[in-house]
Amino acid sequence: GDSCCNPQSMGYIKKIVENKIPGIYVLSLKIGSNLIQDMENSFFMNVNDQVREVCGQLAKDPHLKGGYNAMGFSQGGQFLRAVAQRCPSPPMLNLISVGGQHQGSVYGFPRCPGESSHICDWIRKTLDLGAYTQAVQEHLVQAEYWHDPLKEEDYRKNSIFLADINQERGINETYKKNLMALKKFVMVKFLNDTMVDPPISEWFGFYKSGQAKETIPLRETSLYTEDRLGLQEMDKAGKLVFLGVKGDHLHFSEEWFYSTILPFLQ
């Protein structure tokens, strides 16, 4: 529901990073030929196609050939993780996920901007009716990281994006090797998040399978204990950084951003 260059959001982030780190090169990714398309694609363009498009943009950018730091907000957090896993050239150095839903989200989806509220209501109804049908999976972004703990088998079998990058259908050793090449994987969780269900997904935790009340942290998930993605090894090497910030989804102060996030970009 956002766009690359909105002066209130992503355009603002680009500006403050450039102001605080003189000489830095910042690319704010645009998917589509204009800002309207970029916003619409955040709802309706197959995520696998979006990741492919971004990988192409990064590979063609001469400023990034020596490696780059990536920062994704909300669903952009897990989309950029897919870039890290699938496209190792140019190399991603640090990945900063701000409120990304790495185990997915259920019963709603992250904050939807006011002017898109009619789209949001329609999407919620569509997800409730059939998030794991082929038509919905292929044409609705939020369905591609919809993770229903009461329908784990449906999720594993039919999720065309999240189940793939989370190694739910087998181990892709290339995904694992590429993610483990990161220097740091920084995950920011909003401690009063009312948009992501469950909020612990922002730290790679999720509901215990088969119910939607009790959650377990990353280190108790089979993804970690079986080390299907290399997260256990990265954790032991000090590469995983778990940050908590008070506030609802994507609510943070400039001061917090400057003191906590900017050091990972320098």
Short mmCIF file of C-alpha atoms in Angstrom, two decimals:
data_model
loop_
_atom_site.label_atom_id
_atom_site.label_comp_id
_atom_site.label_asym_id
_atom_site.label_seq_id
_atom_site.Cartn_x
_atom_site.Cartn_y
_atom_site.Cartn_z
CA GLY A 1 0.00 0.00 0.00
CA ASP A 2 3.03 2.26 -0.05
CA SER A 3 5.31 3.41 -2.86
CA CYS A 4 9.05 3.84 -3.26
CA CYS A 5 9.08 7.61 -3.11
CA ASN A 6 6.16 8.80 -0.97
CA PRO A 7 7.59 11.87 0.83
CA GLN A 8 5.71 10.84 4.01
CA SER A 9 7.20 7.32 4.17
CA MET A 10 9.84 5.62 2.00
CA GLY A 11 10.90 8.89 0.36
CA TYR A 12 11.31 10.36 3.85
CA ILE A 13 13.44 7.42 5.02
CA LYS A 14 15.68 7.81 1.95
CA LYS A 15 16.10 11.53 2.70
CA ILE A 16 17.02 11.14 6.37
CA VAL A 17 19.53 8.34 5.61
CA GLU A 18 21.18 10.52 2.94
CA ASN A 19 21.27 13.50 5.33
CA LYS A 20 22.82 11.52 8.18
CA ILE A 21 25.37 9.54 6.14
CA PRO A 22 26.90 11.98 3.63
CA GLY A 23 27.91 10.41 0.33
CA ILE A 24 25.80 7.26 0.83
CA TYR A 25 23.96 5.89 -2.21
CA VAL A 26 20.32 4.96 -1.47
CA LEU A 27 18.13 3.11 -3.95
CA SER A 28 14.42 3.07 -3.03
CA LEU A 29 13.00 0.18 -5.05
CA LYS A 30 10.16 0.95 -7.45
CA ILE A 31 8.20 -1.96 -8.92
CA GLY A 32 6.33 -0.71 -11.96
CA SER A 33 6.80 2.25 -14.26
CA ASN A 34 5.19 4.86 -11.99
CA LEU A 35 4.15 5.42 -8.37
CA ILE A 36 0.55 4.27 -8.89
CA GLN A 37 1.74 0.95 -10.36
CA ASP A 38 4.28 0.62 -7.54
CA MET A 39 1.50 0.97 -4.95
CA GLU A 40 -0.90 -1.38 -6.79
CA ASN A 41 1.83 -4.01 -7.18
CA SER A 42 2.20 -4.10 -3.39
CA PHE A 43 -1.28 -5.66 -3.35
CA PHE A 44 -1.62 -7.50 -6.63
CA MET A 45 1.75 -8.52 -8.19
CA ASN A 46 2.93 -12.07 -7.49
CA VAL A 47 5.73 -11.76 -4.90
CA ASN A 48 7.99 -14.19 -6.76
CA ASP A 49 7.78 -11.89 -9.81
CA GLN A 50 8.48 -8.87 -7.59
CA VAL A 51 11.59 -10.55 -6.16
CA ARG A 52 12.76 -11.43 -9.69
CA GLU A 53 12.26 -7.80 -10.78
CA VAL A 54 14.21 -6.50 -7.76
CA CYS A 55 17.07 -8.94 -8.34
CA GLY A 56 17.30 -7.58 -11.89
CA GLN A 57 17.36 -3.97 -10.68
CA LEU A 58 20.11 -4.71 -8.15
CA ALA A 59 22.25 -6.63 -10.64
CA LYS A 60 22.11 -3.74 -13.15
CA ASP A 61 23.00 -0.99 -10.65
CA PRO A 62 26.75 -0.23 -10.86
CA HIS A 63 26.68 1.44 -7.41
CA LEU A 64 25.84 -1.89 -5.76
CA LYS A 65 28.30 -4.24 -7.41
CA GLY A 66 30.58 -4.36 -4.36
CA GLY A 67 27.69 -5.26 -2.04
CA TYR A 68 24.89 -3.36 -0.32
CA ASN A 69 22.85 -3.13 2.88
CA ALA A 70 19.12 -3.83 2.54
CA MET A 71 16.32 -2.39 4.66
CA GLY A 72 12.71 -3.53 4.31
CA PHE A 73 9.62 -2.22 6.08
CA SER A 74 6.69 -4.52 6.95
CA GLN A 75 6.11 -7.00 4.10
CA GLY A 76 9.26 -5.58 2.47
CA GLY A 77 11.25 -7.29 5.24
CA GLN A 78 10.45 -10.83 4.15
CA PHE A 79 10.51 -9.89 0.46
CA LEU A 80 14.11 -8.67 0.84
CA ARG A 81 14.99 -11.85 2.72
CA ALA A 82 13.85 -13.73 -0.39
CA VAL A 83 16.21 -11.52 -2.41
CA ALA A 84 19.06 -12.49 -0.06
CA GLN A 85 18.23 -16.19 -0.41
CA ARG A 86 17.67 -16.24 -4.16
CA CYS A 87 20.02 -13.58 -5.57
CA PRO A 88 23.54 -13.59 -4.09
CA SER A 89 24.97 -11.24 -6.72
CA PRO A 90 25.54 -8.46 -5.91
CA PRO A 91 26.02 -9.60 -2.30
CA MET A 92 23.67 -8.36 0.42
CA LEU A 93 25.84 -7.44 3.43
CA ASN A 94 23.33 -6.65 6.18
CA LEU A 95 19.56 -7.21 6.11
CA ILE A 96 17.42 -4.95 8.31
CA SER A 97 13.81 -6.07 8.61
CA VAL A 98 11.58 -3.44 10.25
CA GLY A 99 8.35 -5.17 11.25
CA GLY A 100 8.68 -7.92 8.59
CA GLN A 101 6.47 -11.01 9.03
CA HIS A 102 9.02 -13.81 8.67
CA GLN A 103 6.65 -16.57 9.74
CA GLY A 104 3.72 -14.87 8.04
CA SER A 105 0.62 -13.29 9.49
CA VAL A 106 -2.96 -14.40 9.99
CA TYR A 107 -6.44 -12.97 10.49
CA GLY A 108 -5.68 -9.62 8.93
CA PHE A 109 -2.63 -8.08 7.37
CA PRO A 110 -0.26 -5.22 8.11
CA ARG A 111 -1.36 -1.62 8.25
CA CYS A 112 -3.25 -0.60 5.16
CA PRO A 113 -3.24 3.11 4.29
CA GLY A 114 -6.47 5.06 4.78
CA GLU A 115 -7.08 5.88 1.13
CA SER A 116 -6.86 2.16 0.31
CA SER A 117 -9.33 1.08 3.00
CA HIS A 118 -11.90 -0.28 0.51
CA ILE A 119 -9.15 -2.43 -1.06
CA CYS A 120 -8.16 -3.61 2.42
CA ASP A 121 -11.70 -4.66 3.32
CA TRP A 122 -12.02 -6.59 0.06
CA ILE A 123 -8.64 -8.28 0.59
CA ARG A 124 -9.55 -9.35 4.14
CA LYS A 125 -12.79 -10.96 2.90
CA THR A 126 -10.97 -12.70 0.04
CA LEU A 127 -8.27 -14.07 2.38
CA ASP A 128 -10.89 -15.37 4.81
CA LEU A 129 -12.68 -17.18 1.98
CA GLY A 130 -9.74 -18.89 0.32
CA ALA A 131 -6.19 -17.75 0.98
CA TYR A 132 -4.71 -21.04 -0.26
CA THR A 133 -6.58 -21.38 -3.56
CA GLN A 134 -4.36 -21.08 -6.62
CA ALA A 135 -6.12 -17.99 -8.01
CA VAL A 136 -5.80 -16.06 -4.73
CA GLN A 137 -2.19 -17.16 -4.16
CA GLU A 138 -1.10 -15.99 -7.59
CA HIS A 139 -2.86 -12.63 -7.61
CA LEU A 140 -2.94 -11.37 -4.04
CA VAL A 141 0.32 -10.44 -2.32
CA GLN A 142 -0.94 -10.78 1.25
CA ALA A 143 -2.14 -14.35 0.59
CA GLU A 144 1.43 -15.33 -0.23
CA TYR A 145 2.51 -14.86 3.38
CA TRP A 146 -0.83 -15.81 4.95
CA HIS A 147 0.05 -18.48 7.52
CA ASP A 148 -2.93 -20.14 9.17
CA PRO A 149 -1.82 -22.24 12.18
CA LEU A 150 -5.12 -24.16 11.98
CA LYS A 151 -4.40 -25.16 8.37
CA GLU A 152 -0.68 -25.96 8.46
CA GLU A 153 -0.93 -28.67 5.80
CA ASP A 154 -2.75 -26.33 3.39
CA TYR A 155 -0.16 -23.64 4.05
CA ARG A 156 2.82 -25.96 3.49
CA LYS A 157 1.35 -27.39 0.31
CA ASN A 158 -0.17 -24.30 -1.32
CA SER A 159 1.73 -21.18 -0.17
CA ILE A 160 3.66 -20.16 -3.29
CA PHE A 161 6.04 -17.75 -1.53
CA LEU A 162 6.50 -17.95 2.26
CA ALA A 163 6.44 -21.75 2.51
CA ASP A 164 9.15 -21.83 -0.17
CA ILE A 165 11.55 -19.31 1.40
CA ASN A 166 10.96 -20.87 4.85
CA GLN A 167 11.96 -24.33 3.58
CA GLU A 168 8.57 -25.91 4.44
CA ARG A 169 8.64 -28.35 1.51
CA GLY A 170 12.26 -29.49 1.66
CA ILE A 171 15.72 -27.98 2.02
CA ASN A 172 17.11 -25.73 -0.70
CA GLU A 173 20.79 -25.65 0.26
CA THR A 174 21.40 -22.58 -1.91
CA TYR A 175 18.81 -20.57 0.08
CA LYS A 176 20.55 -21.61 3.28
CA LYS A 177 24.06 -20.83 2.05
CA ASN A 178 23.04 -17.43 0.66
CA LEU A 179 21.24 -16.33 3.84
CA MET A 180 24.17 -17.43 6.01
CA ALA A 181 26.48 -15.17 3.96
CA LEU A 182 24.89 -12.11 5.62
CA LYS A 183 27.06 -10.28 8.14
CA LYS A 184 24.00 -9.34 10.22
CA PHE A 185 20.30 -10.13 9.98
CA VAL A 186 18.54 -7.46 12.06
CA MET A 187 14.88 -8.03 13.02
CA VAL A 188 12.84 -5.20 14.53
CA LYS A 189 9.66 -6.14 16.40
CA PHE A 190 7.05 -3.55 17.40
CA LEU A 191 6.18 -4.33 21.01
CA ASN A 192 2.64 -2.94 20.78
CA ASP A 193 1.90 -4.21 17.26
CA THR A 194 -1.82 -4.55 16.52
CA MET A 195 -1.38 -5.15 12.77
CA VAL A 196 0.72 -8.32 12.62
CA ASP A 197 -0.79 -11.47 14.09
CA PRO A 198 1.19 -12.80 15.89
CA PRO A 199 3.72 -9.95 16.43
CA ILE A 200 6.42 -12.52 17.34
CA SER A 201 6.52 -13.35 13.60
CA GLU A 202 8.68 -10.22 13.33
CA TRP A 203 11.32 -12.16 15.32
CA PHE A 204 10.65 -15.39 13.38
CA GLY A 205 8.40 -16.89 16.08
CA PHE A 206 4.87 -18.14 15.49
CA TYR A 207 1.84 -19.91 16.95
CA LYS A 208 2.31 -23.43 18.21
CA SER A 209 0.90 -25.61 15.46
CA GLY A 210 -2.81 -26.42 15.53
CA GLN A 211 -3.99 -23.48 17.62
CA ALA A 212 -3.93 -19.68 17.58
CA LYS A 213 -3.32 -18.68 21.21
CA GLU A 214 0.09 -19.86 22.40
CA THR A 215 3.21 -18.65 20.56
CA ILE A 216 6.74 -20.02 20.53
CA PRO A 217 9.96 -18.07 19.90
CA LEU A 218 12.26 -18.77 16.96
CA ARG A 219 14.63 -20.93 19.01
CA GLU A 220 11.81 -23.41 19.77
CA THR A 221 10.61 -23.74 16.16
CA SER A 222 11.54 -26.75 14.03
CA LEU A 223 12.94 -24.29 11.46
CA TYR A 224 15.59 -23.42 14.06
CA THR A 225 16.08 -26.75 15.87
CA GLU A 226 16.52 -28.58 12.54
CA ASP A 227 18.44 -25.53 11.21
CA ARG A 228 16.67 -25.73 7.87
CA LEU A 229 17.59 -22.15 6.96
CA GLY A 230 20.89 -21.73 8.79
CA LEU A 231 19.39 -19.46 11.45
CA GLN A 232 20.72 -21.57 14.34
CA GLU A 233 24.25 -21.39 12.98
CA MET A 234 23.88 -17.65 12.32
CA ASP A 235 22.56 -17.16 15.87
CA LYS A 236 25.55 -18.96 17.37
CA ALA A 237 27.86 -16.79 15.25
CA GLY A 238 26.20 -13.62 16.59
CA LYS A 239 24.70 -12.70 13.22
CA LEU A 240 21.05 -12.46 14.37
CA VAL A 241 20.03 -9.19 16.04
CA PHE A 242 16.62 -8.98 17.74
CA LEU A 243 15.47 -5.41 18.42
CA GLY A 244 12.25 -4.36 20.16
CA VAL A 245 10.74 -0.91 19.88
CA LYS A 246 7.73 0.42 21.78
CA GLY A 247 4.84 1.34 19.54
CA ASP A 248 2.35 -0.02 17.03
CA HIS A 249 3.29 -1.33 13.57
CA LEU A 250 5.95 0.90 11.94
CA HIS A 251 5.68 3.52 14.71
CA PHE A 252 9.15 4.68 15.71
CA SER A 253 10.91 7.95 16.41
CA GLU A 254 13.65 9.50 14.32
CA GLU A 255 15.92 9.42 17.39
CA TRP A 256 15.45 5.64 17.71
CA PHE A 257 16.12 5.19 13.99
CA TYR A 258 19.29 7.28 14.12
CA SER A 259 20.76 5.63 17.21
CA THR A 260 19.68 2.02 16.58
CA ILE A 261 19.40 1.43 12.82
CA LEU A 262 21.88 3.80 11.15
CA PRO A 263 24.95 2.10 12.69
CA PHE A 264 24.16 -1.01 10.60
CA LEU A 265 24.40 1.11 7.43
CA GLN A 266 27.78 2.68 8.16
#
